[in-house]
PDB file of C-alpha atoms in Angstrom:
ATOM      1  CA  THR A1386     -12.425 -78.716 -43.948  1.00  0.00           C
ATOM      2  CA  GLU A1387     -11.668 -75.573 -42.486  1.00  0.00           C
ATOM      3  CA  SER A1388     -14.279 -75.630 -39.774  1.00  0.00           C
ATOM      4  CA  GLN A1389     -12.162 -78.507 -37.667  1.00  0.00           C
ATOM      5  CA  GLN A1390      -9.755 -77.545 -35.373  1.00  0.00           C
ATOM      6  CA  SER A1391      -6.279 -78.187 -35.664  1.00  0.00           C
ATOM      7  CA  PRO A1392      -4.581 -80.849 -33.733  1.00  0.00           C
ATOM      8  CA  SER A1393      -2.112 -78.440 -32.520  1.00  0.00           C
ATOM      9  CA  ALA A1394      -4.598 -75.631 -31.397  1.00  0.00           C
ATOM     10  CA  MET A1395      -4.468 -74.483 -28.037  1.00  0.00           C
ATOM     11  CA  PRO A1396      -7.008 -75.635 -25.684  1.00  0.00           C
ATOM     12  CA  ASP A1397      -9.942 -73.299 -24.049  1.00  0.00           C
ATOM     13  CA  LEU A1398      -8.110 -71.448 -20.933  1.00  0.00           C
ATOM     14  CA  ALA A1399     -11.733 -70.737 -19.461  1.00  0.00           C
ATOM     15  CA  PRO A1400     -11.756 -70.735 -15.813  1.00  0.00           C
ATOM     16  CA  PRO A1401     -13.193 -73.878 -14.771  1.00  0.00           C
ATOM     17  CA  GLY A1402     -15.773 -71.732 -12.408  1.00  0.00           C
ATOM     18  CA  VAL A1403     -16.936 -68.504 -11.330  1.00  0.00           C
ATOM     19  CA  TRP A1404     -15.981 -66.887  -7.956  1.00  0.00           C
ATOM     20  CA  ASP A1405     -17.549 -63.833  -6.480  1.00  0.00           C
ATOM     21  CA  ILE A1406     -16.041 -61.085  -4.345  1.00  0.00           C
ATOM     22  CA  GLU A1407     -17.333 -62.781  -1.318  1.00  0.00           C
ATOM     23  CA  ASP A1408     -14.702 -66.036  -1.779  1.00  0.00           C
ATOM     24  CA  LEU A1409     -11.623 -63.350  -1.683  1.00  0.00           C
ATOM     25  CA  GLU A1410     -11.298 -64.508   2.069  1.00  0.00           C
ATOM     26  CA  ASN A1411     -11.428 -67.973   1.217  1.00  0.00           C
ATOM     27  CA  ILE A1412      -9.097 -67.795  -1.492  1.00  0.00           C
ATOM     28  CA  LEU A1413      -6.241 -65.672   0.388  1.00  0.00           C
ATOM     29  CA  GLN A1414      -7.016 -67.940   3.446  1.00  0.00           C
ATOM     30  CA  ASN A1415      -5.947 -71.287   1.172  1.00  0.00           C
ATOM     31  CA  ALA A1416      -3.235 -69.603  -1.352  1.00  0.00           C
ATOM     32  CA  PRO A1417      -0.468 -71.539  -1.814  1.00  0.00           C
ATOM     33  CA  LYS A1418       2.245 -70.813   1.168  1.00  0.00           C
ATOM     34  CA  VAL A1419       5.357 -69.788   0.395  1.00  0.00           C
ATOM     35  CA  SER A1420       8.431 -72.898   1.138  1.00  0.00           C
ATOM     36  CA  ASP A1421      10.344 -72.824   3.688  1.00  0.00           C
ATOM     37  CA  VAL A1422      14.362 -71.807   4.097  1.00  0.00           C
ATOM     38  CA  THR A1423      16.267 -75.065   3.023  1.00  0.00           C
ATOM     39  CA  PRO A1424      19.441 -75.410   5.402  1.00  0.00           C
ATOM     40  CA  GLN A1425      21.525 -74.719   2.052  1.00  0.00           C
ATOM     41  CA  GLU A1426      19.825 -71.140   1.814  1.00  0.00           C
ATOM     42  CA  ALA A1427      20.102 -70.864   5.726  1.00  0.00           C
ATOM     43  CA  THR A1428      23.665 -71.132   5.412  1.00  0.00           C
ATOM     44  CA  ILE A1429      23.929 -68.422   2.574  1.00  0.00           C
ATOM     45  CA  LEU A1430      21.412 -66.146   4.606  1.00  0.00           C
ATOM     46  CA  LYS A1431      23.867 -66.233   7.345  1.00  0.00           C
ATOM     47  CA  LEU A1432      26.344 -64.408   5.693  1.00  0.00           C
ATOM     48  CA  ASN A1433      24.416 -61.354   5.138  1.00  0.00           C
ATOM     49  CA  PRO A1434      25.780 -58.221   7.262  1.00  0.00           C
ATOM     50  CA  LYS A1435      23.855 -57.596  10.646  1.00  0.00           C
ATOM     51  CA  VAL A1436      23.726 -55.069  13.425  1.00  0.00           C
ATOM     52  CA  ALA A1437      26.068 -55.873  16.198  1.00  0.00           C
ATOM     53  CA  THR A1438      24.175 -55.547  19.644  1.00  0.00           C
ATOM     54  CA  HIS A1439      27.175 -55.565  21.740  1.00  0.00           C
ATOM     55  CA  ALA A1440      31.017 -55.341  21.598  1.00  0.00           C
ATOM     56  CA  ASN A1441      32.562 -58.837  20.716  1.00  0.00           C
ATOM     57  CA  ALA A1442      35.257 -60.183  23.253  1.00  0.00           C
ATOM     58  CA  VAL A1443      37.447 -62.943  22.178  1.00  0.00           C
ATOM     59  CA  GLU A1444      41.173 -64.110  23.964  1.00  0.00           C
ATOM     60  CA  THR A1445      44.250 -63.117  21.697  1.00  0.00           C
ATOM     61  CA  ALA A1446      45.093 -66.733  21.593  1.00  0.00           C
ATOM     62  CA  GLU A1447      42.078 -67.708  19.917  1.00  0.00           C
ATOM     63  CA  THR A1448      42.137 -64.660  17.695  1.00  0.00           C
ATOM     64  CA  ARG A1449      45.538 -65.677  16.547  1.00  0.00           C
ATOM     65  CA  GLU A1450      44.565 -69.332  16.084  1.00  0.00           C
ATOM     66  CA  ASN A1451      41.226 -68.490  13.630  1.00  0.00           C
ATOM     67  CA  ARG A1452      43.610 -65.792  11.666  1.00  0.00           C
ATOM     68  CA  GLU A1453      45.683 -68.548  10.335  1.00  0.00           C
ATOM     69  CA  HIS A1454      42.387 -70.063   8.108  1.00  0.00           C
ATOM     70  CA  TYR A1455      41.810 -66.525   6.498  1.00  0.00           C
ATOM     71  CA  LYS A1456      44.986 -64.268   6.228  1.00  0.00           C
ATOM     72  CA  ARG A1457      46.303 -64.123   3.198  1.00  0.00           C
ATOM     73  CA  THR A1458      49.987 -64.529   5.167  1.00  0.00           C
ATOM     74  CA  SER A1459      48.895 -67.252   6.925  1.00  0.00           C
ATOM     75  CA  LYS A1460      50.558 -70.810   6.470  1.00  0.00           C
ATOM     76  CA  PHE A1461      47.343 -71.929   4.865  1.00  0.00           C
ATOM     77  CA  SER A1462      47.284 -69.287   2.055  1.00  0.00           C
ATOM     78  CA  ARG A1463      48.130 -69.933  -1.580  1.00  0.00           C
ATOM     79  CA  ASP A1464      49.037 -66.166  -1.770  1.00  0.00           C
ATOM     80  CA  ARG A1465      51.801 -66.298   1.197  1.00  0.00           C
ATOM     81  CA  LYS A1466      54.018 -64.659  -0.754  1.00  0.00           C
ATOM     82  CA  VAL A1467      52.198 -61.701  -1.798  1.00  0.00           C
ATOM     83  CA  HIS A1468      53.506 -58.603  -0.667  1.00  0.00           C
ATOM     84  CA  HIS A1469      53.071 -57.831   2.620  1.00  0.00           C
ATOM     85  CA  GLY A1470      54.722 -55.344   5.054  1.00  0.00           C
ATOM     86  CA  SER A1471      53.929 -58.039   8.131  1.00  0.00           C
ATOM     87  CA  MET A1472      56.168 -60.696   6.101  1.00  0.00           C
ATOM     88  CA  MET A1473      58.876 -57.898   5.289  1.00  0.00           C
ATOM     89  CA  THR A1474      62.054 -56.442   7.908  1.00  0.00           C
ATOM     90  CA  ASN A1475      62.798 -53.070   8.161  1.00  0.00           C
ATOM     91  CA  ASN A1476      60.711 -52.297   4.803  1.00  0.00           C
ATOM     92  CA  PHE A1477      58.154 -49.386   5.143  1.00  0.00           C
ATOM     93  CA  ASP A1478      57.007 -49.633   1.875  1.00  0.00           C
ATOM     94  CA  ASP A1479      53.260 -49.280   3.459  1.00  0.00           C
ATOM     95  CA  ILE A1480      53.656 -46.110   4.811  1.00  0.00           C
ATOM     96  CA  LYS A1481      51.633 -43.482   2.898  1.00  0.00           C
ATOM     97  CA  LEU A1482      53.541 -40.615   1.530  1.00  0.00           C
ATOM     98  CA  THR A1483      50.579 -38.275   0.972  1.00  0.00           C
ATOM     99  CA  SER A1484      46.774 -38.530   2.019  1.00  0.00           C
ATOM    100  CA  LEU A1485      44.162 -39.398  -0.555  1.00  0.00           C
ATOM    101  CA  THR A1486      42.239 -36.673  -2.563  1.00  0.00           C
ATOM    102  CA  GLU A1487      38.720 -36.949  -2.922  1.00  0.00           C
ATOM    103  CA  ARG A1488      38.775 -37.941  -6.241  1.00  0.00           C
ATOM    104  CA  GLY A1489      41.422 -40.850  -4.991  1.00  0.00           C
ATOM    105  CA  ALA A1490      39.266 -42.121  -2.368  1.00  0.00           C
ATOM    106  CA  LEU A1491      36.146 -42.025  -4.431  1.00  0.00           C
ATOM    107  CA  VAL A1492      38.317 -44.634  -6.900  1.00  0.00           C
ATOM    108  CA  GLU A1493      39.792 -46.294  -4.181  1.00  0.00           C
ATOM    109  CA  SER A1494      36.551 -47.053  -2.353  1.00  0.00           C
ATOM    110  CA  SER A1495      34.838 -48.196  -5.790  1.00  0.00           C
ATOM    111  CA  ARG A1496      37.253 -51.159  -6.125  1.00  0.00           C
ATOM    112  CA  CYS A1497      36.133 -52.914  -2.850  1.00  0.00           C
ATOM    113  CA  LEU A1498      34.370 -55.933  -3.715  1.00  0.00           C
ATOM    114  CA  LYS A1499      31.951 -55.838  -0.180  1.00  0.00           C
ATOM    115  CA  CYS A1500      32.436 -59.135   0.478  1.00  0.00           C
ATOM    116  CA  ALA A1501      29.661 -61.165   2.169  1.00  0.00           C
ATOM    117  CA  ASP A1502      32.172 -62.711   5.264  1.00  0.00           C
ATOM    118  CA  ALA A1503      34.294 -58.981   4.828  1.00  0.00           C
ATOM    119  CA  PRO A1504      37.685 -60.261   6.083  1.00  0.00           C
ATOM    120  CA  CYS A1505      38.675 -56.988   6.674  1.00  0.00           C
ATOM    121  CA  THR A1506      36.257 -56.536   9.552  1.00  0.00           C
ATOM    122  CA  ARG A1507      37.319 -59.437  11.152  1.00  0.00           C
ATOM    123  CA  SER A1508      40.856 -58.624  11.384  1.00  0.00           C
ATOM    124  CA  CYS A1509      40.349 -55.731  12.621  1.00  0.00           C
ATOM    125  CA  PRO A1510      40.952 -55.237  16.310  1.00  0.00           C
ATOM    126  CA  THR A1511      38.348 -52.426  17.065  1.00  0.00           C
ATOM    127  CA  SER A1512      35.726 -54.238  14.820  1.00  0.00           C
ATOM    128  CA  ILE A1513      35.090 -51.425  12.584  1.00  0.00           C
ATOM    129  CA  ASP A1514      32.254 -52.048  10.154  1.00  0.00           C
ATOM    130  CA  ILE A1515      35.159 -51.253   7.239  1.00  0.00           C
ATOM    131  CA  LYS A1516      32.558 -52.674   4.478  1.00  0.00           C
ATOM    132  CA  HIS A1517      29.936 -50.401   5.575  1.00  0.00           C
ATOM    133  CA  PHE A1518      32.191 -47.282   5.827  1.00  0.00           C
ATOM    134  CA  ILE A1519      34.059 -48.010   2.468  1.00  0.00           C
ATOM    135  CA  GLN A1520      30.543 -47.980   0.836  1.00  0.00           C
ATOM    136  CA  CYS A1521      29.736 -44.806   2.386  1.00  0.00           C
ATOM    137  CA  ILE A1522      32.388 -43.138   0.789  1.00  0.00           C
ATOM    138  CA  ALA A1523      31.757 -44.499  -2.510  1.00  0.00           C
ATOM    139  CA  THR A1524      28.146 -42.609  -2.103  1.00  0.00           C
ATOM    140  CA  GLN A1525      30.048 -39.813  -0.832  1.00  0.00           C
ATOM    141  CA  ASN A1526      28.252 -40.087   2.425  1.00  0.00           C
ATOM    142  CA  TYR A1527      31.581 -38.942   4.628  1.00  0.00           C
ATOM    143  CA  TYR A1528      29.553 -38.017   7.446  1.00  0.00           C
ATOM    144  CA  GLY A1529      28.204 -41.597   7.826  1.00  0.00           C
ATOM    145  CA  SER A1530      31.340 -43.149   6.929  1.00  0.00           C
ATOM    146  CA  ALA A1531      33.038 -41.420   9.797  1.00  0.00           C
ATOM    147  CA  LYS A1532      30.203 -42.073  12.298  1.00  0.00           C
ATOM    148  CA  ALA A1533      30.702 -45.966  11.602  1.00  0.00           C
ATOM    149  CA  ILE A1534      34.403 -45.654  12.340  1.00  0.00           C
ATOM    150  CA  MET A1535      34.178 -43.432  15.281  1.00  0.00           C
ATOM    151  CA  ASP A1536      31.376 -45.614  16.458  1.00  0.00           C
ATOM    152  CA  ASN A1537      33.840 -48.456  17.222  1.00  0.00           C
ATOM    153  CA  ASN A1538      37.069 -46.288  17.573  1.00  0.00           C
ATOM    154  CA  PRO A1539      37.290 -42.964  18.721  1.00  0.00           C
ATOM    155  CA  VAL A1540      40.453 -42.114  17.817  1.00  0.00           C
ATOM    156  CA  GLY A1541      39.867 -43.271  14.241  1.00  0.00           C
ATOM    157  CA  LEU A1542      41.986 -40.549  12.655  1.00  0.00           C
ATOM    158  CA  THR A1543      44.919 -41.750  14.259  1.00  0.00           C
ATOM    159  CA  CYS A1544      44.575 -44.795  13.520  1.00  0.00           C
ATOM    160  CA  GLY A1545      44.258 -44.262   9.998  1.00  0.00           C
ATOM    161  CA  MET A1546      47.459 -42.948  10.250  1.00  0.00           C
ATOM    162  CA  VAL A1547      49.501 -44.801  11.682  1.00  0.00           C
ATOM    163  CA  CYS A1548      47.811 -48.426  12.558  1.00  0.00           C
ATOM    164  CA  PRO A1549      49.717 -51.479  10.966  1.00  0.00           C
ATOM    165  CA  THR A1550      46.841 -52.176   8.386  1.00  0.00           C
ATOM    166  CA  SER A1551      49.336 -54.615   6.397  1.00  0.00           C
ATOM    167  CA  ASP A1552      48.874 -57.105   9.280  1.00  0.00           C
ATOM    168  CA  LEU A1553      45.116 -56.548   9.924  1.00  0.00           C
ATOM    169  CA  CYS A1554      42.463 -55.432   7.590  1.00  0.00           C
ATOM    170  CA  VAL A1555      44.768 -54.872   4.301  1.00  0.00           C
ATOM    171  CA  GLY A1556      46.413 -58.127   5.065  1.00  0.00           C
ATOM    172  CA  SER A1557      43.496 -60.190   4.844  1.00  0.00           C
ATOM    173  CA  CYS A1558      41.522 -58.119   1.661  1.00  0.00           C
ATOM    174  CA  ASN A1559      40.410 -60.499  -0.912  1.00  0.00           C
ATOM    175  CA  MET A1560      42.049 -57.673  -3.944  1.00  0.00           C
ATOM    176  CA  ALA A1561      45.814 -58.318  -2.494  1.00  0.00           C
ATOM    177  CA  ALA A1562      46.165 -61.552  -5.240  1.00  0.00           C
ATOM    178  CA  THR A1563      44.833 -58.515  -7.794  1.00  0.00           C
ATOM    179  CA  GLU A1564      47.301 -56.039  -9.790  1.00  0.00           C
ATOM    180  CA  GLU A1565      46.138 -53.538  -8.398  1.00  0.00           C
ATOM    181  CA  GLY A1566      46.949 -54.679  -4.886  1.00  0.00           C
ATOM    182  CA  PRO A1567      44.489 -54.365  -1.943  1.00  0.00           C
ATOM    183  CA  ILE A1568      42.452 -51.778  -1.113  1.00  0.00           C
ATOM    184  CA  ASN A1569      43.899 -48.866   1.044  1.00  0.00           C
ATOM    185  CA  ILE A1570      41.925 -48.979   4.043  1.00  0.00           C
ATOM    186  CA  SER A1571      44.190 -46.591   6.117  1.00  0.00           C
ATOM    187  CA  GLY A1572      43.860 -44.052   3.728  1.00  0.00           C
ATOM    188  CA  LEU A1573      40.515 -44.197   3.554  1.00  0.00           C
ATOM    189  CA  GLN A1574      39.498 -44.268   7.153  1.00  0.00           C
ATOM    190  CA  GLU A1575      41.946 -41.050   7.217  1.00  0.00           C
ATOM    191  CA  PHE A1576      40.266 -39.456   4.444  1.00  0.00           C
ATOM    192  CA  ALA A1577      36.447 -40.039   5.916  1.00  0.00           C
ATOM    193  CA  CYS A1578      37.899 -38.811   9.577  1.00  0.00           C
ATOM    194  CA  SER A1579      39.489 -35.983   7.838  1.00  0.00           C
ATOM    195  CA  GLU A1580      36.586 -34.897   5.887  1.00  0.00           C
ATOM    196  CA  PHE A1581      34.407 -35.264   9.370  1.00  0.00           C
ATOM    197  CA  MET A1582      36.693 -32.920  11.026  1.00  0.00           C
ATOM    198  CA  LYS A1583      35.966 -30.203   8.178  1.00  0.00           C
ATOM    199  CA  MET A1584      32.750 -30.279   8.941  1.00  0.00           C
ATOM    200  CA  GLY A1585      33.030 -28.722  12.331  1.00  0.00           C
ATOM    201  CA  ILE A1586      29.612 -30.880  13.713  1.00  0.00           C
ATOM    202  CA  LYS A1587      30.186 -30.136  17.774  1.00  0.00           C
ATOM    203  CA  GLN A1588      29.969 -33.617  19.588  1.00  0.00           C
ATOM    204  CA  VAL A1589      27.043 -34.246  21.754  1.00  0.00           C
ATOM    205  CA  ARG A1590      25.895 -36.996  24.260  1.00  0.00           C
ATOM    206  CA  GLY A1591      22.685 -38.634  22.704  1.00  0.00           C
ATOM    207  CA  PRO A1592      19.002 -38.252  24.806  1.00  0.00           C
ATOM    208  CA  ASP A1593      20.033 -42.153  26.245  1.00  0.00           C
ATOM    209  CA  ALA A1594      23.096 -40.553  28.399  1.00  0.00           C
ATOM    210  CA  GLY A1595      22.914 -41.290  31.616  1.00  0.00           C
ATOM    211  CA  THR A1596      21.797 -38.789  34.396  1.00  0.00           C
ATOM    212  CA  GLY A1597      21.782 -38.357  38.275  1.00  0.00           C
ATOM    213  CA  PRO A1598      24.128 -37.933  41.109  1.00  0.00           C
ATOM    214  CA  SER A1599      26.060 -40.972  40.348  1.00  0.00           C
ATOM    215  CA  TYR A1600      26.640 -39.429  37.022  1.00  0.00           C
ATOM    216  CA  ASP A1601      28.662 -36.428  38.763  1.00  0.00           C
ATOM    217  CA  ALA A1602      31.203 -38.986  40.522  1.00  0.00           C
ATOM    218  CA  PRO A1603      34.816 -38.607  39.841  1.00  0.00           C
ATOM    219  CA  VAL A1604      36.262 -41.180  37.850  1.00  0.00           C
ATOM    220  CA  ALA A1605      39.973 -41.510  37.319  1.00  0.00           C
ATOM    221  CA  ILE A1606      41.970 -43.374  34.052  1.00  0.00           C
ATOM    222  CA  VAL A1607      45.240 -44.474  34.291  1.00  0.00           C
ATOM    223  CA  GLY A1608      47.415 -43.582  31.340  1.00  0.00           C
ATOM    224  CA  ALA A1609      46.708 -41.511  28.219  1.00  0.00           C
ATOM    225  CA  GLY A1610      47.170 -44.369  25.492  1.00  0.00           C
ATOM    226  CA  PRO A1611      44.656 -45.042  22.943  1.00  0.00           C
ATOM    227  CA  SER A1612      42.959 -47.020  25.482  1.00  0.00           C
ATOM    228  CA  GLY A1613      42.804 -44.692  28.438  1.00  0.00           C
ATOM    229  CA  ILE A1614      41.504 -41.694  25.643  1.00  0.00           C
ATOM    230  CA  CYS A1615      39.129 -44.451  24.042  1.00  0.00           C
ATOM    231  CA  CYS A1616      37.763 -45.127  27.815  1.00  0.00           C
ATOM    232  CA  ALA A1617      37.458 -41.324  28.570  1.00  0.00           C
ATOM    233  CA  ASN A1618      35.286 -41.079  25.411  1.00  0.00           C
ATOM    234  CA  TYR A1619      33.138 -43.863  25.633  1.00  0.00           C
ATOM    235  CA  LEU A1620      32.226 -42.797  29.714  1.00  0.00           C
ATOM    236  CA  GLY A1621      31.515 -39.371  28.392  1.00  0.00           C
ATOM    237  CA  ARG A1622      29.159 -40.858  25.798  1.00  0.00           C
ATOM    238  CA  LEU A1623      27.375 -42.668  28.526  1.00  0.00           C
ATOM    239  CA  GLY A1624      26.762 -39.409  30.665  1.00  0.00           C
ATOM    240  CA  TYR A1625      29.798 -39.409  33.124  1.00  0.00           C
ATOM    241  CA  ASN A1626      30.867 -35.867  33.880  1.00  0.00           C
ATOM    242  CA  ASN A1627      33.935 -35.692  35.547  1.00  0.00           C
ATOM    243  CA  VAL A1628      36.543 -38.069  34.150  1.00  0.00           C
ATOM    244  CA  THR A1629      40.210 -37.277  34.874  1.00  0.00           C
TER     245      THR A1629
END
C-alpha cells in the first residue's frame, strides 16, 4: 500500500539523544583528536622553507661532494649535455649584454617554479634565499627582494653583474632542461638591487645594534675585496663605529 514504507527509503537520522549547552565543555574535551603526523608526512613537511637562524659553515670539500648529487653538470645528471658556461672553454654566452627591464624581470620571475628543495639556494655561496627574492619580484615587491639579497650579501648588485651563476645557482636550476632555459637569476638580482638604489633609502642601524666604549674601538680590515667590504658592512650593522 501507499502507506507502507519503501525498502529503499532513507532511515530516520534523528539524534540519539538531546544535549544541553551545559554539556558543551564535556563534548569538546572528548572530541576526536587530530591524528598524529606519519613519518612519510613528516618527511614532506621538512621540505617547507624555514627561517635561517644562523649562518651555515660548510667546508669546501664537503660542498663539492654534495654538489655532485644535485648539479645538472655532475656526472650523475641525465642533463649533463645541457648548455652551461661551466662546461665551455673561452665561451662567454652567459654574459648579459643588456639589463632586464621591469617587464622582462616580471616575465622572467613568473617562470620560477619555487622548488621546495630550492637547488639554486643550495648552490649559492652566500646562501641567498633565491626563491624568496624572485617571488618578491613577481609580486613587484622590489624592496623586499633587495632586502632578501642584501641580508646575506651586501654586494648584491656587483654579484648580480659578475657572479659565475652558470656554475652556481643557474647551473642547478630545474628549468635548465626546458626550451626556455634556466632562470636568469643574476639578471633578476641585478634588477632588484638597481631598483632599490633608485629608491634612495638611507641605510640606518637597527635598534638592536650594540653601543658602548667597546664599539668605538678601532677595527682594521686587511684587504678591500668582496670579503673585506662585506665584513665592514656587517661590523657597521653590529654597531662598530671605527672600521678601517
